[in-house]
CSV table of C-alpha atoms in Angstrom, one decimal:
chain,number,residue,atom,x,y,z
A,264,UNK,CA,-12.2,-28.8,38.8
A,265,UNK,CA,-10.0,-27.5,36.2
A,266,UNK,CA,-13.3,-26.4,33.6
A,267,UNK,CA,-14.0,-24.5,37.1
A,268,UNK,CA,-10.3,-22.8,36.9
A,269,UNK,CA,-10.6,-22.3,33.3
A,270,UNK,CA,-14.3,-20.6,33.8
A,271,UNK,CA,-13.5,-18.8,36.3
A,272,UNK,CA,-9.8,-17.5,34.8
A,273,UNK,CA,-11.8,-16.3,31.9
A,274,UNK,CA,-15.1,-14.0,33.4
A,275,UNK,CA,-12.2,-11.7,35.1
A,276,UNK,CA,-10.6,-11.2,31.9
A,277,UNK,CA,-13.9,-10.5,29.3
A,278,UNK,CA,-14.5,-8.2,32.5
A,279,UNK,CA,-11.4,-6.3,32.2
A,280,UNK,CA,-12.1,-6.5,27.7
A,281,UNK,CA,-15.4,-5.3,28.7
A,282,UNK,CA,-13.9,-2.5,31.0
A,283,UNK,CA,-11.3,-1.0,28.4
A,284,UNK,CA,-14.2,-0.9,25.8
A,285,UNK,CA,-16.3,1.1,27.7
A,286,UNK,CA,-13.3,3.5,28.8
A,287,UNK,CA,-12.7,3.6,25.0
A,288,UNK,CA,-16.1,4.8,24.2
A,289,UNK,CA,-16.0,7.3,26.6
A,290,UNK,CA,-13.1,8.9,25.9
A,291,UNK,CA,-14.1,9.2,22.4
A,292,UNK,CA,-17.4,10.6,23.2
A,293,UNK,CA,-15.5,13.2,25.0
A,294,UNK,CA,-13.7,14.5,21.7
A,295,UNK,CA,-16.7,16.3,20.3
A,296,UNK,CA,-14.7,16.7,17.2
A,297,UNK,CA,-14.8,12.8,16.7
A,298,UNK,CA,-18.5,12.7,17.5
A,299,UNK,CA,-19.6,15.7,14.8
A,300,UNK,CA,-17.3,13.3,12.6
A,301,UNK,CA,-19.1,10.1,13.5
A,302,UNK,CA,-22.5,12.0,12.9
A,303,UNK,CA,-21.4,12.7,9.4
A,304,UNK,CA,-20.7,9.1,8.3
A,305,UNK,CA,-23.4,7.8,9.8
A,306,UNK,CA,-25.0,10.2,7.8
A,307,UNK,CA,-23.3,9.3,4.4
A,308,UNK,CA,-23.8,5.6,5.6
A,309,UNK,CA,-27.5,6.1,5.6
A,310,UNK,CA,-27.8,7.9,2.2
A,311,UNK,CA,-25.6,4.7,0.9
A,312,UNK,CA,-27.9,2.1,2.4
A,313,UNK,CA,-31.5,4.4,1.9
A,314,UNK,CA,-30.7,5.9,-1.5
A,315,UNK,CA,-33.3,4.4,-3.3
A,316,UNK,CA,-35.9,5.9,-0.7
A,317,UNK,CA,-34.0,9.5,-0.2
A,318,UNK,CA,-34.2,10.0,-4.1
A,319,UNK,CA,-36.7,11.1,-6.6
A,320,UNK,CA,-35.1,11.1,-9.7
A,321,UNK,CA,-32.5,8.1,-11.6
A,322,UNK,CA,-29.2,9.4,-10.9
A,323,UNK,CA,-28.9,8.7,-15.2
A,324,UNK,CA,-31.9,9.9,-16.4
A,325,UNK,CA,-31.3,12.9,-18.9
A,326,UNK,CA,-33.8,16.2,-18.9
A,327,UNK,CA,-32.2,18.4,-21.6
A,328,UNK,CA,-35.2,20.9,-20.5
A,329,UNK,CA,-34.3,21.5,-17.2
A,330,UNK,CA,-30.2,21.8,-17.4
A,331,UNK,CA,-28.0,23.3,-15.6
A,332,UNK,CA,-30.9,24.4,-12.7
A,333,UNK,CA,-29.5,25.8,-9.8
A,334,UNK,CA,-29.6,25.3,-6.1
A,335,UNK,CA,-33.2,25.6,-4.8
A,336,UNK,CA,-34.9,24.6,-7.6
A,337,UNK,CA,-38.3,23.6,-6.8
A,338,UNK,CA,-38.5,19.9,-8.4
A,339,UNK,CA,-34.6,19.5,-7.8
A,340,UNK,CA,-32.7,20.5,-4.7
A,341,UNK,CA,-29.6,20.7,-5.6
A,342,UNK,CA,-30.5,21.8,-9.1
A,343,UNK,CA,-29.3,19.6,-12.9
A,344,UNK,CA,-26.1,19.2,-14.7
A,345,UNK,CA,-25.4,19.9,-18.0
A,346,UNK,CA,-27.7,17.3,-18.9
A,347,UNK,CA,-30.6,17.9,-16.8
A,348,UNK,CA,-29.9,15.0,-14.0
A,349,UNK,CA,-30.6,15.7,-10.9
A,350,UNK,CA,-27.9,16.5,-8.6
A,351,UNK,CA,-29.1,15.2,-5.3
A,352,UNK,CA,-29.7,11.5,-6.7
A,353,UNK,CA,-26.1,11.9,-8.2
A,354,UNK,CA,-24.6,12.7,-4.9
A,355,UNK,CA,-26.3,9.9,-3.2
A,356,UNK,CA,-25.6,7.3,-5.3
A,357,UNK,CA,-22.1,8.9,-5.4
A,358,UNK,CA,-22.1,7.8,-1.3
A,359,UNK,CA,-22.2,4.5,-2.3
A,360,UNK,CA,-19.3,4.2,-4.7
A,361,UNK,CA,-17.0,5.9,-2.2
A,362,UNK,CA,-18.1,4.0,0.7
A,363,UNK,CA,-18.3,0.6,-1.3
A,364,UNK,CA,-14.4,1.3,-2.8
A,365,UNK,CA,-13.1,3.0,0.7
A,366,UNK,CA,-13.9,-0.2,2.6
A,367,UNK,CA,-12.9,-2.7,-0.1
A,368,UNK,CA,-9.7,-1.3,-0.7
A,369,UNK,CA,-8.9,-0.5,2.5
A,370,UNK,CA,-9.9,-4.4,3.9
A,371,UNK,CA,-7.9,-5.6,0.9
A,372,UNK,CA,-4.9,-3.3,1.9
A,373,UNK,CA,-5.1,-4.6,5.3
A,374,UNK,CA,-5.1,-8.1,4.6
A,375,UNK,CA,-2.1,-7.8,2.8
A,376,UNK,CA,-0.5,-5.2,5.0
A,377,UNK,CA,-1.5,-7.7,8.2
A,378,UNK,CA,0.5,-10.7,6.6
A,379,UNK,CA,3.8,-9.1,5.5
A,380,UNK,CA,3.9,-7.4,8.7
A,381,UNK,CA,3.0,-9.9,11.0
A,382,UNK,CA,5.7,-12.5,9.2
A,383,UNK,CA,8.4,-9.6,9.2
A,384,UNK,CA,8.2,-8.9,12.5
A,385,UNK,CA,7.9,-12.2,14.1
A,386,UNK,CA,10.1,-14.0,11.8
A,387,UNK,CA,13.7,-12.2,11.7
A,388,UNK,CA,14.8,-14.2,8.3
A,389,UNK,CA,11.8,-12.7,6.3
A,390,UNK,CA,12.2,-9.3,7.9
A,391,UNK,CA,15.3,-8.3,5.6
A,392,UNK,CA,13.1,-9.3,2.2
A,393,UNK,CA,9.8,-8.1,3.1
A,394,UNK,CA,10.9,-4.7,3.8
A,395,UNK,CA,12.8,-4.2,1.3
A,396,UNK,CA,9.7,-5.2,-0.9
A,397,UNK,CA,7.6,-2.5,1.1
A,398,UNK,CA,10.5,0.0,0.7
A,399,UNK,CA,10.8,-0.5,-2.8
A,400,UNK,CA,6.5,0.7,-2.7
A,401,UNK,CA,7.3,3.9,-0.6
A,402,UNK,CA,10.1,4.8,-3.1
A,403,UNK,CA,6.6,5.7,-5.2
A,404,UNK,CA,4.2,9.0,-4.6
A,405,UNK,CA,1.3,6.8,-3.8
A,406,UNK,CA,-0.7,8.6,-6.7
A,407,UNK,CA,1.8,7.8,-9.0
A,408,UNK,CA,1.9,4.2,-7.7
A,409,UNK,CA,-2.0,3.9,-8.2
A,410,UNK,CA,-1.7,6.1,-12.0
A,411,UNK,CA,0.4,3.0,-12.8
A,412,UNK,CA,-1.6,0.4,-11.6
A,413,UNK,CA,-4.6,1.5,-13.3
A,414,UNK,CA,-2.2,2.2,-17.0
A,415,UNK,CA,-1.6,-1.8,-16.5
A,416,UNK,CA,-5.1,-2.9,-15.2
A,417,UNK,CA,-7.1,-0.7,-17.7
A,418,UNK,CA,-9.1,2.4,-16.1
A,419,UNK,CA,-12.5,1.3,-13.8
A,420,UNK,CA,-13.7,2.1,-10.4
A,421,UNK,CA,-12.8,-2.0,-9.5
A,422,UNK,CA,-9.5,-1.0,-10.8
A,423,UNK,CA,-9.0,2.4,-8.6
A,424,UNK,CA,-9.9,-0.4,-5.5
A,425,UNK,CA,-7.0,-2.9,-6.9
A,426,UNK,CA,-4.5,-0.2,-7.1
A,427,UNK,CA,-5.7,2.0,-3.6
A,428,UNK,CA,-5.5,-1.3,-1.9
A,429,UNK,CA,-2.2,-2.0,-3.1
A,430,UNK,CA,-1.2,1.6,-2.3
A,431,UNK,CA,-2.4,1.0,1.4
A,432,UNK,CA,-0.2,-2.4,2.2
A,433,UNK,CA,3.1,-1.2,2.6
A,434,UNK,CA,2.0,1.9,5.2
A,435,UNK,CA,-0.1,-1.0,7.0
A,436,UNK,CA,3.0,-3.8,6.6
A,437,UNK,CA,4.8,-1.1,8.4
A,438,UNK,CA,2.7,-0.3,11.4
A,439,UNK,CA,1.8,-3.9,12.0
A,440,UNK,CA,5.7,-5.2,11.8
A,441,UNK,CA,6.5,-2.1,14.5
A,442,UNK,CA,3.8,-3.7,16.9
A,443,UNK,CA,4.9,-7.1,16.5
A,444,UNK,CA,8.7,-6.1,17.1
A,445,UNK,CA,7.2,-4.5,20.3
A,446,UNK,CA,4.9,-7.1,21.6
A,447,UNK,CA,6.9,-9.9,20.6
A,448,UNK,CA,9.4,-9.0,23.5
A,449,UNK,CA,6.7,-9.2,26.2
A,450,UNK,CA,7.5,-11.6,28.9
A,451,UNK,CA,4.5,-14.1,28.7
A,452,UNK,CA,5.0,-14.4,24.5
A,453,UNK,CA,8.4,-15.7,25.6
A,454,UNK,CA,6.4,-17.8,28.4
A,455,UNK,CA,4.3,-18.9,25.7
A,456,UNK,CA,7.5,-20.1,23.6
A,457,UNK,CA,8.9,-21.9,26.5
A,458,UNK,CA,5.3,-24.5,27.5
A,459,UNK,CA,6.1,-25.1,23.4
A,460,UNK,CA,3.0,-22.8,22.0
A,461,UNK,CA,2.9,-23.0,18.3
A,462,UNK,CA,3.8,-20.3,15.9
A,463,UNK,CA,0.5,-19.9,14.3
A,464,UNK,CA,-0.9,-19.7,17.7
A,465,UNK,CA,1.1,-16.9,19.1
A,466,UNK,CA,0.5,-14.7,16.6
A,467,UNK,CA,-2.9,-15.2,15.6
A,468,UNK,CA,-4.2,-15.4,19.4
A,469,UNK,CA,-1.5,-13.5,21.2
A,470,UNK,CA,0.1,-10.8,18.8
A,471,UNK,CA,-2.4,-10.1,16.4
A,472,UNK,CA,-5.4,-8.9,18.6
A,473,UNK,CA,-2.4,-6.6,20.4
A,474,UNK,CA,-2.0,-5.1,17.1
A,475,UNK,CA,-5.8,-4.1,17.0
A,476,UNK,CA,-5.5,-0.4,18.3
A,477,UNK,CA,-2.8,1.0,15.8
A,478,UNK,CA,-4.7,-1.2,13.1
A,479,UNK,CA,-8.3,0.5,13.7
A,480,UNK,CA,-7.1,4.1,13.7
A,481,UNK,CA,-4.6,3.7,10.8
A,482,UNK,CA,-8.3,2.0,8.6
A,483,UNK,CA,-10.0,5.1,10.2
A,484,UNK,CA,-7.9,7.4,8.7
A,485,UNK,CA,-7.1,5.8,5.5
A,486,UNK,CA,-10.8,5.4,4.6
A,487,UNK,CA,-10.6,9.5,4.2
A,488,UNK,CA,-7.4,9.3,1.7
A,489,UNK,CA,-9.2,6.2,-0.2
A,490,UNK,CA,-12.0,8.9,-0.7
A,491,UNK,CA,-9.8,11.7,-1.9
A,492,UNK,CA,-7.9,9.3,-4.3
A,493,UNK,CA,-11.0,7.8,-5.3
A,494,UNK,CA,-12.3,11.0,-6.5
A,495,UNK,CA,-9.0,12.3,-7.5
A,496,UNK,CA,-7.9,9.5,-9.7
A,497,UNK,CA,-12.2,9.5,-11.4
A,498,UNK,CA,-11.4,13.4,-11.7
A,499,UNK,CA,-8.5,12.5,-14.3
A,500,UNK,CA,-10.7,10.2,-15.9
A,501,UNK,CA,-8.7,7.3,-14.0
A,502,UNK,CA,-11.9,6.0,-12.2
A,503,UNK,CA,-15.3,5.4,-12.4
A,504,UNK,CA,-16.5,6.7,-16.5
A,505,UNK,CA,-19.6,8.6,-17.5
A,506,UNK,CA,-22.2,8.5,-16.7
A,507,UNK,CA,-21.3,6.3,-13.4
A,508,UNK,CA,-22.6,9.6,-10.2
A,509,UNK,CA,-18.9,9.7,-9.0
A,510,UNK,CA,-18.2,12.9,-6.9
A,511,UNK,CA,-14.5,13.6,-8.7
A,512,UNK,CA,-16.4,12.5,-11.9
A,513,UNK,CA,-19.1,15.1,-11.4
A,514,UNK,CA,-16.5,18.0,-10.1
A,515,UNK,CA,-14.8,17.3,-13.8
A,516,UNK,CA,-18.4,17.2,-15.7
A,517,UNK,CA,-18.7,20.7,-13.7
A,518,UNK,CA,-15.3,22.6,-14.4
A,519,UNK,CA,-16.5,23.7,-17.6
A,520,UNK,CA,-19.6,25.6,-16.5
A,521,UNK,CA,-17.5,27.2,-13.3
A,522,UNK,CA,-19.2,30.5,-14.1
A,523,UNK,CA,-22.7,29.7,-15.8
A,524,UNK,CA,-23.6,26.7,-13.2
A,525,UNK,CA,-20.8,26.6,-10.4
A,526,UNK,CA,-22.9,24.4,-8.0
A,527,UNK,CA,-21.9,21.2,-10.4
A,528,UNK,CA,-19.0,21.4,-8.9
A,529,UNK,CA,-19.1,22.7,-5.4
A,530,UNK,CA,-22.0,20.6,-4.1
A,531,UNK,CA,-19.4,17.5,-4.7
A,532,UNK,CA,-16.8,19.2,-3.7
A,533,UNK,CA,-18.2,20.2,-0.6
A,534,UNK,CA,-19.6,16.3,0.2
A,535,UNK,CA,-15.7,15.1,-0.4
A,536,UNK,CA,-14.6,17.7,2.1
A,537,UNK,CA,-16.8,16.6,4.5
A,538,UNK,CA,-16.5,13.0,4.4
A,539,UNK,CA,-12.7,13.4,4.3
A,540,UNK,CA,-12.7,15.7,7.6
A,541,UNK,CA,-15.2,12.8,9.3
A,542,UNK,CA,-12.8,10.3,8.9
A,543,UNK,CA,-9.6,12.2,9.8
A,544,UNK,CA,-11.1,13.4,13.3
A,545,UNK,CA,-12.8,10.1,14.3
A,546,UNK,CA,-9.1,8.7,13.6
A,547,UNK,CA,-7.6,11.1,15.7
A,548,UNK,CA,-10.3,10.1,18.7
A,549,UNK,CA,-9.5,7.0,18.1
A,550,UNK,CA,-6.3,7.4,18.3
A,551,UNK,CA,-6.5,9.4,21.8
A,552,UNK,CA,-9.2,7.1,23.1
A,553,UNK,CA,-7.4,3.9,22.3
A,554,UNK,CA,-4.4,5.7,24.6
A,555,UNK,CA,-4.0,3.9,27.7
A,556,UNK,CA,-1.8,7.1,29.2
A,557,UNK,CA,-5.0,9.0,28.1
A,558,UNK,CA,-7.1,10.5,31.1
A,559,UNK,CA,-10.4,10.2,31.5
A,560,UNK,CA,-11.0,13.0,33.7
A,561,UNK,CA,-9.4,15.7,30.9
């Protein structure tokens, strides 16, 4: 009789789970801004997965015959570089660095930003030295932060992840701790206290899949400043090193031929934009759709 109870407690609520995701979905569908941005990274995630297919040429492969080509070429469709690789295979390949440093540094800043906020939050005695850690982070321009990270680690694209990921914890510590201050309050956490619940188990089955919403926009839209830092920090020689098809690398390997062969630097600089904007809208329809004041009927 009680599996029975317990079967029959839990279909209404995957239901009502079920329910809210496809209210989510549709209210996200609705922002055709956020769907014009979800078009473009599946896009970029397709050239990342495909790029071996999509390409004709090595994205290192040298053709001091054909340099500097421009756009429309017919053997290259983006036209060469200043060494006579192809531009197209650069830029795809390029897809995969960003995509393969935005979500490792960005699950890596999570995981740490998930911990110190779900202890400062729920535990009141950590709260005082946790934050202050996090403060003491924020008191750097995150640039900066990630300049100085990469001076001590030595300068490589698994060393832009290190030091973006570190860069992303404190903003994610402090999100995270805000929800848990929040939820913690709620009257069947303190129910859950009272029938002696663990700890662990509040948080990790109670609090912690509360904290989802704010978690999944704020990855959303940090996956876009990953990107720009990513190619910012490769741009000042920080990053990924030549010949590796970076997009801020190739903007640098382009500002010297601005006027003779401007398309070096504007077809990356174009992809960054784009990429960037994807990510900022789909966050802000995530943020609207995850809205539980937000109607559906607007």
């Amino acid at each position: 009789m009680q599996d029975n109870a317990a079967l029959n407690w839990k279909k209404p609520k995957a239901k009502k789970k079920e329910k809210m995701l496809i209210q989510t979905i549709k209210r996200l569908l609705k922002n055709k801004l956020a769907v014009l941005g979800l078009v473009i990274i599946v896009l970029q995630v397709i050239l990342a997965v495909f790029a071996p297919v999509l390409v004709n040429y090595s994205p290192y492969e040298q053709n001091l015959s054909e340099t500097q080509l421009g756009i429309g070429s017919p053997e290259h469709l983006l036209g060469t570089d200043n060494y006579g690789r192809d531009i197209w295979s650069r830029l795809v390949y390029g897809t995969r660095i960003s995509l393969i440093v935005g979500i490792s540094s960005v699950g890596l800043g999570l995981i740490g930003g998930l911990t110190l906020g779900l202890l400062s939050g729920y535990y009141r005695k950590l709260d005082g030295v946790i934050m202050r850690i996090v403060d003491l982070l924020f008191a750097f321009p995150g640039i900066l932060l990630a300049m100085l990270i990469i001076a001590i680690l030595g300068t490589s694209i698994v060393n832009v992840a290190i030091a973006i990921s570190i860069w992303s914890i404190p903003g994610c510590a402090r999100i995270v701790r805000g929800s848990v201050l929040s939820i913690k309050k709620q009257e069947y956490i303190l129910a859950m206290k009272s029938i002696g619940a663990s700890n662990s188990r509040i948080i990790l089955k109670h609090i912690l899949p509360n904290c989802l919403a704010p978690i999944i926009v704020f990855a959303t839209m940090r996956m876009a400043t990953t990107i720009l830092s990513t190619s910012a920090l490769s741009f000042l020689g920080l990053g990924a090193q030549p010949p590796t098809p970076e997009w801020g690398a190739m903007i640098a390997d382009g500002q010297d031929f601005m006027w003779t062969a401007p398309h070096m630097s504007i077809v990356p600089g174009i992809a960054i934009m784009l990429v960037v904007f994807a990510f900022n809208v789909v966050g802000d329809g995530l943020r609207d759709a995850l809205d539980p004041n937000m109607n559906l009927d607007v």
